[in-house]
Amino acid sequence: MARITMREAISQALWEEMERDPKVFILGEEVGVWGGTYAVTKGFYDHFGPQRVKDTPIAENAILGAAIGAALVGLRPVAELMTINFAFSAMDYVVNQAPKLRYMFGGQFKVPLVIRAVGGGGRQLGATHSQTPDAVFAHFPGLKVVSPGTPEDAKGLLKTAIRSDDPVLFLEHATMYQVRGEVPEGEYLLPIGQSKIQRPGRDVTVVTYAKGLELSLKAADELAKEGIEVEIVDLRTLRPLDMGPVLESFKKTNRAVIVEEGWRSYGVGAEVAARMYEEAFDYADAPILRVAQKEVPLPYNRTLEQAALPQVSDITAAVKEVLK
Amino acid sequence: MARITMREAISQALWEEMERDPKVFILGEEVGVWGGTYAVTKGFYDHFGPQRVKDTPIAENAILGAAIGAALVGLRPVAELMTINFAFSAMDYVVNQAPKLRYMFGGQFKVPLVIRAVGGGGRQLGATHSQTPDAVFAHFPGLKVVSPGTPEDAKGLLKTAIRSDDPVLFLEHATMYQVRGEVPEGEYLLPIGQSKIQRPGRDVTVVTYAKGLELSLKAADELAKEGIEVEIVDLRTLRPLDMGPVLESFKKTNRAVIVEEGWRSYGVGAEVAARMYEEAFDYADAPILRVAQKEVPLPYNRTLEQAALPQVSDITAAVKEVLK
Amino acid sequence: MDKQKLLQMYYEMVLIRRVEERGAELYQAGKIGGFMHLYIGQEAVSTGLIAAREPRDRVITAYRDHGVAINCGISANEVMAELLGKVTGMSKGKGGSMHMASVEKNMWGGHAIVGGHLPIASGLALGDQYQGNDNVTICMFGDGATNIGYFHEALNVSMAWNLRVLWVCENNQYGMGTAVERASAVSEIRQKAEGYGMKNGRVDGMDVLAVYAAAREAIDYVRRESKPYLLEAVTYRFRGHSMGDPERYRTQEEVKKWQDNDPIGIFRAALLKKKNITAAELDEIEARAEADTQKAVEFAEASPEPGMEELFRDVYVE
Amino acid sequence: MDKQKLLQMYYEMVLIRRVEERGAELYQAGKIGGFMHLYIGQEAVSTGLIAAREPRDRVITAYRDHGVAINCGISANEVMAELLGKVTGMSKGKGGSMHMASVEKNMWGGHAIVGGHLPIASGLALGDQYQGNDNVTICMFGDGATNIGYFHEALNVSMAWNLRVLWVCENNQYGMGTAVERASAVSEIRQKAEGYGMKNGRVDGMDVLAVYAAAREAIDYVRRESKPYLLEAVTYRFRGHSMGDPERYRTQEEVKKWQDNDPIGIFRAALLKKKNITAAELDEIEARAEADTQKAVEFAEASPEPGMEELFRDVYVE
Ligand SMILES: Cc1ncc(C[n+]2csc(CCOP(=O)(O)OP(=O)(O)O)c2C)c(N)n1
Ligand SMILES: Cc1ncc(C[n+]2csc(CCOP(=O)(O)OP(=O)(O)O)c2C)c(N)n1
Ligand SMILES: [Mg+2]
Ligand SMILES: [Mg+2]
């Protein structure tokens, strides 16, 4: 165990998998000479060389198309989208090609592809560069969507994603690369598709993931001071969605708040809430509340941007509300 | 009032608006000489000429980019995507540009754009050509998403969409162009963002839209024979979402089924269910059920495809289930 | 080229024609659904092209793929079964007309998003480059597909990365109802290669021997130089874009003119000029193609539909 | 060109330089957030270009837009206020550095998706064509933007539809850390126009008078012929891609070499060769630019932040 940052954990997972399997390679904009826009692949280019750490033109369709093609012939590409917002410039590959090729051709093809992309707001990048549209990608069968909230999960899930024979969208958060946590050294794999209790508690179930976890843990500390013990369930994977721990916790607390950074309407919380009611209707003592982003394109101005993003105080307020 | 098809209603709305306002024009693949892939613009090219009924290359980004640019300088383009599946080849314009330009530039711009697109499965077109990913588009603030279920609504809503100063995604369904209904002749406008009771009933609330309406009406007839009276609420607009009539009905019936053609997970039903519980928690006598598409890419084979799509029998079964 | 190969090419062209003619009938009879795009009139292009590849050279094309599938060695039985949505189809009836592929035959589909398979073709070639072999990827697409962004991104990286891709544009004059001149800045597709500094050529796509010769030269160049090449084959589809095309965009005279220029007729005449090939041999081949088509239809009709277990199979490997 | 215009151009170039230098300081001081891409080193391109337009000619560019905004007539006050996220910015502080626009000044942004504004530029020109005027749309973008599909689709329709667009590529040698040769099939961007049969040219982007002359000619051609034109301006950014660029991809020598070639220095020398312009006049202009920049900073600092009511305003018109 070592206490490292989210950035280091992701970097470690990539490095280890590339050392382990020569078929694994990275391609994307500025992943090589630059060292990764978020410095995740710093040092990779010098160590693995230009073929395995491939800088590409600014051409998201070429990047994802090339990655899918290389995956079809047996390689294990890790394609990096500089940010998830640019997935919209090559959306067909993410939702219409990678997830469907195997099924459409009767199981003849495998697409062992990982698409890494950073998302999230809070850095004043403006409306087109600040989205957290995770729910949109999770809507498509054939794709696996992973979004870790701790360095440990990031390492274990990314390594598994790289070894998976199915396409995996791996979502990172722009303001979480500095988050620190204990991470097992060397070989460490976590199964994709398992939610996890990140903090036990008896009073209210908080279901969340990624940035929402960071905020929810802070909220939990504050609430604890007032004697309110929330149990935090981290989804970690949005598709396939593992409701097990969510339901178990909810059946115990009978009250829940769902926290996500993305927009509320048609977001992740909607699906999770609908599933909770479908599968634990009789356990609900109060309406499940959703804490999410206000329904506006994110503004540049810092004050306005923060007002649009979910805050710790929104979570504590929602928790108290469901306890009323 | 005249009894016409959905195709005729849409065609009429386009024709009338083009006759009324010279700033309205159509652009897209095969909208002109061919007369529209689904024959919606048949005869338009000869009457309005090549400039106002503009055939384009197969270049969805050029189509939507050009439409947005023309809208910025004061025209009212109606851009046609041959099918909604091709929106993924120009996704950035649909979710990242058209809906954000006005806000991002502090209200300086207007984007009076309508994007017409046909979606839906059931025609054995295979996985990439058969999607109903409506929820994905409804997730983005700044965009209005309309999807009518009757010829009357199609005409009234499309005419309003064309006159709207905001970008509107207008979703049609490939297997509904032959659906017939009474449609007011000439000037007829319906407000965007209003749900509507399409069939009154006392026992169960069925919330749906578009193709789901057609299926739900059939299911309602069958259920009526058994003495079960369902009330069908047609959303008509997915963003902004009007919960008024949904809640009113639910507070009366206390039981509900949501019917949509798209995939269940992270779909339209999830948001509607979450909202119903948030706003009418105490009125729920049973879990709200969702009838939706099985979570697979749609297969070509007819039998398999139908097995994946929601059927009338799925609706009747769900209604009986919530009545248990 | 030796006689056997010539006769094999003739057989394939006739087989493609017969299979699609029967396919059209079965479509009218409601036994085939979805979109079906016939290759009739363009047979010389993929036949000449694929005759020039080595089996290790990969092939990928658009939805107009029945002919390509047959040229790649996929049996008429499998093609017909896929059209009928039967489990004996190469895609188990889950892909249909637009999605024919065979990993074993190095045929990578059959893709329905216009231009979407071009970047994927770059990826197939990138995979080969990464693995250090000199396989060539042959990527076929229509004239209409050259106006979409996918084309540009794929051709640019193929050149910038020295990928072994033979880009083949089947210029059949129209993208659905839109004539090349109405959609493209240039009417000769090959000119688009100039913007990438890419070697290119143009060939009569109705003459299978000309296509074969051009393809041989291009494939050798691509393999040897490890550089892409854009080959434009000028051709024409005798039928509508897909079943049920109003065809308002072209005249019967135009269609007639091209039909008089039938690639099978041209090839037959050329073969008969060779002293070692007789009309009887060619008639026998045509009869065999006819018979094999009949067998394929019977095979497909007799084959079972995919069972319900297929509905959820192959969404994921794990 | 008359003296007044020359001096105005000089003033604008110096003003852009000063405004961005102060912007960089304010960024370091944490008063500006997000991404900020400095135009320093490239001032001659937009200054020469926009000096050649008529006010009715539209301008649209990428996120490296402070200079373009000032050349279009947006005040330094508004630019600085937008950078600081104040409500007095042209985009009310909701757009920031990458999103400067002014309908009044016919400046259509400031766009952050690489290449995404090129199809929109075609649309602006389509709108003018539809309305029957002969306005020209000037669309600026970087070298890196020429490898993405948006570029291809936009240039193709501009040619196929005879749109009045002047495409201007600012080739500053790199797209972030990627040198042109590493990303593009061709190293001269102008060559890409050949694939569309589009008239094109290349100009020294460090020489504002050369840019002005080339732009004048290109704009006249576009207006007269109702055809697009691709102009490549060879230039260099003296600073990093955006604030906080490790700059591993280029050497200090290279940067130094180009800095010795400062467009402002070149222009100043050229102006002093003219007998009717004195060093004193230019010094006075520099002092004025300095003072106006100071005023802009004070204006921006003193301006209020947008109120909470702005959060939900302008998501929709209705
Ligand atoms: C991205 C996308 N846009 C539109 C379509 C609809 N479409 C299918 S085939 C076709 C015409 C393609 O023409 P061309 O590339 O010349 O090929 P051809 O059909 O002539 O063989 C169109 C517009 C599609 N499948 N994908
Ligand atoms: C579609 C898309 N992909 C990637 C990015 C990230 N990005 C922003 S600027 C840039 C480099 C652009 O280089 P160039 O076009 O040469 O313009 P320059 O910055 O040199 O002025 C990149 C990769 C983006 N904004 N949009
Ligand atoms: Mg064609
Ligand atoms: Mg550049």
Tab-separated table of C-alpha atoms and ligand atoms in Angstrom, chain A residues 92, chain B residues 29-30 37 57-60 82-83 85-87 89 128-129, chain C residues 35 37-39 42 62-64 98 111-116 141-146 148 150 169-178 180 237 241-242, ligand 1:
chain	number	residue	atom	x	y	z
A	92	ASP	CA	-20.571	7.515	-33.559
B	29	GLU	CA	-29.673	14.847	-47.693
B	30	GLU	CA	-32.157	14.012	-50.454
B	37	THR	CA	-36.186	9.776	-48.028
B	57	PRO	CA	-23.612	16.272	-49.536
B	58	ILE	CA	-23.543	13.390	-47.060
B	59	ALA	CA	-21.893	15.541	-44.436
B	60	GLU	CA	-23.927	15.910	-41.261
B	82	MET	CA	-31.962	11.416	-42.659
B	83	THR	CA	-32.252	9.511	-39.388
B	85	ASN	CA	-28.765	7.796	-35.796
B	86	PHE	CA	-26.722	10.116	-37.971
B	87	ALA	CA	-26.875	12.785	-35.293
B	89	SER	CA	-21.918	11.827	-36.792
B	128	THR	CA	-26.734	1.323	-36.120
B	129	HIS	CA	-29.892	2.468	-37.911
C	35	PHE	CA	-32.363	-1.925	-46.511
C	37	HIS	CA	-28.396	-2.234	-51.671
C	38	LEU	CA	-27.703	-4.155	-54.854
C	39	TYR	CA	-24.252	-4.245	-56.398
C	42	GLN	CA	-20.523	-2.739	-60.193
C	62	ALA	CA	-19.768	-0.145	-46.939
C	63	TYR	CA	-23.306	-1.583	-46.872
C	64	ARG	CA	-23.241	-2.436	-50.611
C	98	MET	CA	-25.537	-4.300	-44.716
C	111	HIS	CA	-20.673	-0.966	-42.577
C	112	ALA	CA	-23.794	1.148	-42.682
C	113	ILE	CA	-22.612	4.550	-41.479
C	114	VAL	CA	-21.397	6.369	-44.585
C	115	GLY	CA	-17.646	6.903	-44.283
C	116	GLY	CA	-17.590	5.450	-40.779
C	141	PHE	CA	-16.432	3.276	-50.326
C	142	GLY	CA	-18.715	5.317	-52.533
C	143	ASP	CA	-18.319	8.731	-54.140
C	144	GLY	CA	-20.770	10.196	-51.650
C	145	ALA	CA	-18.598	9.065	-48.756
C	146	THR	CA	-15.759	11.317	-49.874
C	148	ILE	CA	-17.821	13.490	-45.068
C	150	TYR	CA	-14.475	10.547	-41.765
C	169	CYS	CA	-13.659	4.868	-54.291
C	170	GLU	CA	-16.422	3.258	-56.290
C	171	ASN	CA	-17.645	6.304	-58.166
C	172	ASN	CA	-21.038	5.141	-59.388
C	173	GLN	CA	-22.001	8.749	-60.177
C	174	TYR	CA	-24.524	9.166	-57.374
C	175	GLY	CA	-24.847	9.146	-53.609
C	176	MET	CA	-28.484	8.090	-53.412
C	177	GLY	CA	-30.068	10.723	-55.662
C	178	THR	CA	-27.265	13.236	-55.579
C	180	VAL	CA	-21.238	13.753	-57.756
C	237	ARG	CA	-25.310	0.896	-60.347
C	241	HIS	CA	-29.879	2.994	-54.489
C	242	SER	CA	-31.750	0.458	-52.393
E	1	LIG	C1	-23.472	9.242	-41.794
E	1	LIG	C2	-24.562	8.779	-42.703
E	1	LIG	N1	-25.341	9.684	-43.335
E	1	LIG	C3	-26.319	9.293	-44.180
E	1	LIG	C4	-26.567	7.960	-44.401
E	1	LIG	C5	-27.693	7.520	-45.355
E	1	LIG	N2	-27.108	6.963	-46.603
E	1	LIG	C6	-26.910	5.639	-46.738
E	1	LIG	S1	-26.180	5.267	-48.193
E	1	LIG	C7	-26.140	6.874	-48.673
E	1	LIG	C8	-25.551	7.238	-50.012
E	1	LIG	C9	-24.088	6.905	-50.110
E	1	LIG	O1	-23.612	7.149	-51.415
E	1	LIG	P1	-22.206	6.618	-51.892
E	1	LIG	O2	-21.191	6.864	-50.825
E	1	LIG	O3	-21.916	7.204	-53.222
E	1	LIG	O4	-22.356	5.044	-51.994
E	1	LIG	P2	-23.315	4.242	-52.998
E	1	LIG	O5	-24.623	4.057	-52.282
E	1	LIG	O6	-23.455	5.041	-54.248
E	1	LIG	O7	-22.643	2.920	-53.231
E	1	LIG	C10	-26.704	7.697	-47.697
E	1	LIG	C11	-26.850	9.158	-47.786
E	1	LIG	C12	-25.755	7.023	-43.691
E	1	LIG	N3	-25.962	5.704	-43.805
E	1	LIG	N4	-24.767	7.461	-42.877
